[in-house]
Amino acid sequence: MNLGFFREILSRNEEIKVIGKYAEVDGVICNVMGILRDVEGMRLLILLYDEIYRQKVEESELAQLSEYPSRPETNRMMLSRDRIDVNNPFKSVSKVFIGEREFKINGTHYRRLNVQDWEPLLIIAKFLNNGWQPNGIDYQNIDMLFLTSLKIEGEYDSIPELNHNPELWFVTGPSHAVHQVEKPVTLVVGDNPEKLVFQDAETGTEHWVQINRVYLTDIWDDMDKIFSNPKLLEQMTPEQINRARLDFEKKFSEVCPKGMYLPVIEYECEEDISLEFYTKSFLDAKPSNTSSSIGFIYRPDQPTGILGLKLKAAVIQEPVPKDTNIIEAELFQYIETTDSRDFILK
């Protein structure tokens, strides 16, 4: 950090238009600062404060301080910590109406503020100097605030004229939320028509899952079928196919060595949720230093299950031997999909 950094940011050719809307959406304090136009394009900037997020962070930090001697981190701890995130009502905005003007949004980015990260702080300072008045966040710690940036589609030579004190109408798409469960389950390979009831670890809300079957899949055999398909030659040259195969073999060997299999659970549940399973041994193990970025998604052969509902599949991405019959696992999380909705800031 040096004075040249500050000079470069302060000298940028930026245009600012303060909007100054305040509202509480889903328990989150939202301050719409206004529009910023610079070399990167035009963005609508919103400052967020989530009290529930602050409480979770403080509880997590206190729990870590109370651990003495400190325990080695496990995959369970890492996955649980990663789920602590701010509730951002603007993360799936597809377009916004500012007064009578419609703007399409082609990207959303948000970052937690930090006193060592001066760039967003200087942008906020510029809005303050241009008359923006924050509401409900004056005395909150800087590192508990999030700056959300909605990238407005199109090229603009200047910020369009807007009505005084315009109404803001946000149109959003479907969004996803991760909920912790951590319910131990014993999975038996084969047809396994078992119905389980589980709870959201935070709210206690009950849900259910009807397991249809558990089977082991050979991802290497699946890969061979893909690369042996003659139709692939219609899209790629033999050299490209060979390079792709070698690349996949390298990644596969990190996830599931040859001769090992990945468990797949086929299940039915409520329409708007999907499930994630992990083995207990994986959750209690220390995180690996070499983690592959590859993931696997399987679709059931049948569209519906024994209850007549849509059949879904979850892959436990930890290899097991071919002769495995019983898997001690956990229904660790469920992902809830919520429908699109609109909200208005007046």
PDB file of N, CA and C in Angstrom, residues 105-158:
ATOM      1  N   ILE A 105     -29.329  -6.643 -16.016  1.00  0.00           N
ATOM      2  CA  ILE A 105     -28.143  -6.921 -15.201  1.00  0.00           C
ATOM      3  C   ILE A 105     -27.459  -8.162 -15.758  1.00  0.00           C
ATOM      4  N   ASN A 106     -26.172  -8.053 -16.089  1.00  0.00           N
ATOM      5  CA  ASN A 106     -25.469  -9.214 -16.633  1.00  0.00           C
ATOM      6  C   ASN A 106     -24.359  -9.708 -15.717  1.00  0.00           C
ATOM      7  N   GLY A 107     -24.428  -9.369 -14.447  1.00  0.00           N
ATOM      8  CA  GLY A 107     -23.454  -9.885 -13.492  1.00  0.00           C
ATOM      9  C   GLY A 107     -23.631  -9.255 -12.126  1.00  0.00           C
ATOM     10  N   THR A 108     -23.459 -10.067 -11.101  1.00  0.00           N
ATOM     11  CA  THR A 108     -23.559  -9.580  -9.725  1.00  0.00           C
ATOM     12  C   THR A 108     -22.312  -9.989  -8.961  1.00  0.00           C
ATOM     13  N   HIS A 109     -21.746  -9.057  -8.244  1.00  0.00           N
ATOM     14  CA  HIS A 109     -20.551  -9.336  -7.442  1.00  0.00           C
ATOM     15  C   HIS A 109     -20.716  -8.684  -6.082  1.00  0.00           C
ATOM     16  N   TYR A 110     -20.326  -9.401  -5.044  1.00  0.00           N
ATOM     17  CA  TYR A 110     -20.358  -8.752  -3.736  1.00  0.00           C
ATOM     18  C   TYR A 110     -19.117  -9.151  -2.946  1.00  0.00           C
ATOM     19  N   ARG A 111     -18.676  -8.226  -2.101  1.00  0.00           N
ATOM     20  CA  ARG A 111     -17.459  -8.452  -1.327  1.00  0.00           C
ATOM     21  C   ARG A 111     -17.635  -7.893   0.076  1.00  0.00           C
ATOM     22  N   ARG A 112     -17.056  -8.590   1.011  1.00  0.00           N
ATOM     23  CA  ARG A 112     -17.065  -8.117   2.390  1.00  0.00           C
ATOM     24  C   ARG A 112     -16.010  -7.031   2.529  1.00  0.00           C
ATOM     25  N   LEU A 113     -16.389  -5.920   3.157  1.00  0.00           N
ATOM     26  CA  LEU A 113     -15.447  -4.818   3.305  1.00  0.00           C
ATOM     27  C   LEU A 113     -14.368  -5.164   4.318  1.00  0.00           C
ATOM     28  N   ASN A 114     -13.225  -4.535   4.135  1.00  0.00           N
ATOM     29  CA  ASN A 114     -12.066  -4.779   4.991  1.00  0.00           C
ATOM     30  C   ASN A 114     -11.293  -3.473   5.089  1.00  0.00           C
ATOM     31  N   VAL A 115     -10.876  -3.114   6.287  1.00  0.00           N
ATOM     32  CA  VAL A 115     -10.162  -1.844   6.454  1.00  0.00           C
ATOM     33  C   VAL A 115      -8.836  -1.842   5.709  1.00  0.00           C
ATOM     34  N   GLN A 116      -8.327  -3.022   5.336  1.00  0.00           N
ATOM     35  CA  GLN A 116      -7.084  -3.088   4.576  1.00  0.00           C
ATOM     36  C   GLN A 116      -7.324  -3.041   3.063  1.00  0.00           C
ATOM     37  N   ASP A 117      -8.592  -3.157   2.665  1.00  0.00           N
ATOM     38  CA  ASP A 117      -8.945  -3.128   1.243  1.00  0.00           C
ATOM     39  C   ASP A 117      -9.531  -1.755   0.938  1.00  0.00           C
ATOM     40  N   TRP A 118      -8.683  -0.834   0.483  1.00  0.00           N
ATOM     41  CA  TRP A 118      -9.064   0.572   0.404  1.00  0.00           C
ATOM     42  C   TRP A 118      -9.904   0.931  -0.814  1.00  0.00           C
ATOM     43  N   GLU A 119      -9.827   0.148  -1.867  1.00  0.00           N
ATOM     44  CA  GLU A 119     -10.521   0.543  -3.104  1.00  0.00           C
ATOM     45  C   GLU A 119     -12.027   0.722  -2.904  1.00  0.00           C
ATOM     46  N   PRO A 120     -12.766  -0.283  -2.359  1.00  0.00           N
ATOM     47  CA  PRO A 120     -14.204  -0.051  -2.158  1.00  0.00           C
ATOM     48  C   PRO A 120     -14.487   1.038  -1.132  1.00  0.00           C
ATOM     49  N   LEU A 121     -13.605   1.208  -0.148  1.00  0.00           N
ATOM     50  CA  LEU A 121     -13.814   2.253   0.856  1.00  0.00           C
ATOM     51  C   LEU A 121     -13.707   3.641   0.231  1.00  0.00           C
ATOM     52  N   LEU A 122     -12.784   3.801  -0.716  1.00  0.00           N
ATOM     53  CA  LEU A 122     -12.656   5.093  -1.385  1.00  0.00           C
ATOM     54  C   LEU A 122     -13.857   5.371  -2.291  1.00  0.00           C
ATOM     55  N   ILE A 123     -14.408   4.311  -2.893  1.00  0.00           N
ATOM     56  CA  ILE A 123     -15.629   4.494  -3.696  1.00  0.00           C
ATOM     57  C   ILE A 123     -16.778   4.951  -2.806  1.00  0.00           C
ATOM     58  N   ILE A 124     -16.916   4.310  -1.632  1.00  0.00           N
ATOM     59  CA  ILE A 124     -17.961   4.715  -0.686  1.00  0.00           C
ATOM     60  C   ILE A 124     -17.748   6.159  -0.248  1.00  0.00           C
ATOM     61  N   ALA A 125     -16.480   6.529  -0.023  1.00  0.00           N
ATOM     62  CA  ALA A 125     -16.176   7.905   0.382  1.00  0.00           C
ATOM     63  C   ALA A 125     -16.619   8.906  -0.685  1.00  0.00           C
ATOM     64  N   LYS A 126     -16.457   8.541  -1.960  1.00  0.00           N
ATOM     65  CA  LYS A 126     -16.885   9.439  -3.037  1.00  0.00           C
ATOM     66  C   LYS A 126     -18.400   9.644  -3.009  1.00  0.00           C
ATOM     67  N   PHE A 127     -19.147   8.568  -2.744  1.00  0.00           N
ATOM     68  CA  PHE A 127     -20.607   8.712  -2.648  1.00  0.00           C
ATOM     69  C   PHE A 127     -20.990   9.576  -1.453  1.00  0.00           C
ATOM     70  N   LEU A 128     -20.288   9.400  -0.329  1.00  0.00           N
ATOM     71  CA  LEU A 128     -20.562  10.236   0.845  1.00  0.00           C
ATOM     72  C   LEU A 128     -20.294  11.702   0.526  1.00  0.00           C
ATOM     73  N   ASN A 129     -19.210  11.962  -0.187  1.00  0.00           N
ATOM     74  CA  ASN A 129     -18.875  13.343  -0.550  1.00  0.00           C
ATOM     75  C   ASN A 129     -19.874  13.940  -1.538  1.00  0.00           C
ATOM     76  N   ASN A 130     -20.590  13.067  -2.252  1.00  0.00           N
ATOM     77  CA  ASN A 130     -21.595  13.544  -3.211  1.00  0.00           C
ATOM     78  C   ASN A 130     -23.001  13.587  -2.615  1.00  0.00           C
ATOM     79  N   GLY A 131     -23.085  13.440  -1.299  1.00  0.00           N
ATOM     80  CA  GLY A 131     -24.371  13.642  -0.635  1.00  0.00           C
ATOM     81  C   GLY A 131     -25.121  12.403  -0.208  1.00  0.00           C
ATOM     82  N   TRP A 132     -24.549  11.207  -0.422  1.00  0.00           N
ATOM     83  CA  TRP A 132     -25.253  10.001   0.004  1.00  0.00           C
ATOM     84  C   TRP A 132     -25.310   9.931   1.527  1.00  0.00           C
ATOM     85  N   GLN A 133     -26.489   9.604   2.065  1.00  0.00           N
ATOM     86  CA  GLN A 133     -26.687   9.494   3.508  1.00  0.00           C
ATOM     87  C   GLN A 133     -27.051   8.050   3.861  1.00  0.00           C
ATOM     88  N   PRO A 134     -26.123   7.287   4.449  1.00  0.00           N
ATOM     89  CA  PRO A 134     -26.444   5.907   4.834  1.00  0.00           C
ATOM     90  C   PRO A 134     -27.459   5.871   5.963  1.00  0.00           C
ATOM     91  N   ASN A 135     -28.176   4.774   6.049  1.00  0.00           N
ATOM     92  CA  ASN A 135     -29.228   4.621   7.049  1.00  0.00           C
ATOM     93  C   ASN A 135     -29.079   3.266   7.735  1.00  0.00           C
ATOM     94  N   GLY A 136     -29.028   3.266   9.068  1.00  0.00           N
ATOM     95  CA  GLY A 136     -29.020   2.028   9.834  1.00  0.00           C
ATOM     96  C   GLY A 136     -27.694   1.321   9.929  1.00  0.00           C
ATOM     97  N   ILE A 137     -26.618   1.907   9.401  1.00  0.00           N
ATOM     98  CA  ILE A 137     -25.320   1.219   9.412  1.00  0.00           C
ATOM     99  C   ILE A 137     -24.180   2.118   9.874  1.00  0.00           C
ATOM    100  N   ASP A 138     -24.486   3.303  10.369  1.00  0.00           N
ATOM    101  CA  ASP A 138     -23.441   4.264  10.733  1.00  0.00           C
ATOM    102  C   ASP A 138     -22.435   3.696  11.727  1.00  0.00           C
ATOM    103  N   TYR A 139     -22.903   2.871  12.656  1.00  0.00           N
ATOM    104  CA  TYR A 139     -22.034   2.438  13.747  1.00  0.00           C
ATOM    105  C   TYR A 139     -21.736   0.940  13.706  1.00  0.00           C
ATOM    106  N   GLN A 140     -21.964   0.320  12.563  1.00  0.00           N
ATOM    107  CA  GLN A 140     -21.579  -1.080  12.392  1.00  0.00           C
ATOM    108  C   GLN A 140     -20.117  -1.154  11.951  1.00  0.00           C
ATOM    109  N   ASN A 141     -19.437  -2.216  12.371  1.00  0.00           N
ATOM    110  CA  ASN A 141     -18.047  -2.393  11.971  1.00  0.00           C
ATOM    111  C   ASN A 141     -17.943  -2.506  10.449  1.00  0.00           C
ATOM    112  N   ILE A 142     -16.926  -1.877   9.903  1.00  0.00           N
ATOM    113  CA  ILE A 142     -16.724  -1.902   8.455  1.00  0.00           C
ATOM    114  C   ILE A 142     -16.668  -3.334   7.936  1.00  0.00           C
ATOM    115  N   ASP A 143     -15.996  -4.236   8.669  1.00  0.00           N
ATOM    116  CA  ASP A 143     -15.827  -5.597   8.163  1.00  0.00           C
ATOM    117  C   ASP A 143     -17.082  -6.454   8.302  1.00  0.00           C
ATOM    118  N   MET A 144     -18.186  -5.860   8.733  1.00  0.00           N
ATOM    119  CA  MET A 144     -19.477  -6.554   8.744  1.00  0.00           C
ATOM    120  C   MET A 144     -20.408  -6.033   7.647  1.00  0.00           C
ATOM    121  N   LEU A 145     -19.881  -5.176   6.776  1.00  0.00           N
ATOM    122  CA  LEU A 145     -20.666  -4.639   5.665  1.00  0.00           C
ATOM    123  C   LEU A 145     -20.242  -5.305   4.359  1.00  0.00           C
ATOM    124  N   PHE A 146     -21.204  -5.466   3.455  1.00  0.00           N
ATOM    125  CA  PHE A 146     -20.943  -6.054   2.143  1.00  0.00           C
ATOM    126  C   PHE A 146     -21.341  -5.061   1.057  1.00  0.00           C
ATOM    127  N   LEU A 147     -20.452  -4.901   0.074  1.00  0.00           N
ATOM    128  CA  LEU A 147     -20.745  -4.040  -1.068  1.00  0.00           C
ATOM    129  C   LEU A 147     -21.162  -4.915  -2.245  1.00  0.00           C
ATOM    130  N   THR A 148     -22.397  -4.752  -2.680  1.00  0.00           N
ATOM    131  CA  THR A 148     -22.925  -5.497  -3.826  1.00  0.00           C
ATOM    132  C   THR A 148     -22.891  -4.611  -5.067  1.00  0.00           C
ATOM    133  N   SER A 149     -22.396  -5.185  -6.156  1.00  0.00           N
ATOM    134  CA  SER A 149     -22.281  -4.451  -7.415  1.00  0.00           C
ATOM    135  C   SER A 149     -23.081  -5.178  -8.489  1.00  0.00           C
ATOM    136  N   LEU A 150     -24.098  -4.503  -9.036  1.00  0.00           N
ATOM    137  CA  LEU A 150     -24.893  -5.054 -10.127  1.00  0.00           C
ATOM    138  C   LEU A 150     -24.412  -4.442 -11.437  1.00  0.00           C
ATOM    139  N   LYS A 151     -23.820  -5.262 -12.299  1.00  0.00           N
ATOM    140  CA  LYS A 151     -23.266  -4.783 -13.567  1.00  0.00           C
ATOM    141  C   LYS A 151     -24.400  -4.565 -14.565  1.00  0.00           C
ATOM    142  N   ILE A 152     -24.548  -3.323 -15.000  1.00  0.00           N
ATOM    143  CA  ILE A 152     -25.619  -2.962 -15.932  1.00  0.00           C
ATOM    144  C   ILE A 152     -25.169  -3.237 -17.364  1.00  0.00           C
ATOM    145  N   GLU A 153     -26.013  -3.953 -18.095  1.00  0.00           N
ATOM    146  CA  GLU A 153     -25.679  -4.338 -19.465  1.00  0.00           C
ATOM    147  C   GLU A 153     -25.666  -3.124 -20.390  1.00  0.00           C
ATOM    148  N   GLY A 154     -24.712  -3.115 -21.328  1.00  0.00           N
ATOM    149  CA  GLY A 154     -24.662  -2.054 -22.325  1.00  0.00           C
ATOM    150  C   GLY A 154     -23.512  -1.093 -22.098  1.00  0.00           C
ATOM    151  N   GLU A 155     -23.292  -0.231 -23.096  1.00  0.00           N
ATOM    152  CA  GLU A 155     -22.245   0.788 -23.021  1.00  0.00           C
ATOM    153  C   GLU A 155     -22.901   2.161 -22.899  1.00  0.00           C
ATOM    154  N   TYR A 156     -22.366   2.961 -22.009  1.00  0.00           N
ATOM    155  CA  TYR A 156     -22.943   4.279 -21.743  1.00  0.00           C
ATOM    156  C   TYR A 156     -21.836   5.332 -21.726  1.00  0.00           C
ATOM    157  N   ASP A 157     -22.077   6.433 -22.434  1.00  0.00           N
ATOM    158  CA  ASP A 157     -21.150   7.564 -22.394  1.00  0.00           C
ATOM    159  C   ASP A 157     -21.351   8.397 -21.137  1.00  0.00           C
ATOM    160  N   SER A 158     -22.523   8.274 -20.555  1.00  0.00           N
ATOM    161  CA  SER A 158     -22.824   8.980 -19.312  1.00  0.00           C
ATOM    162  C   SER A 158     -23.976   8.259 -18.623  1.00  0.00           C
TER     163      SER A 158
END
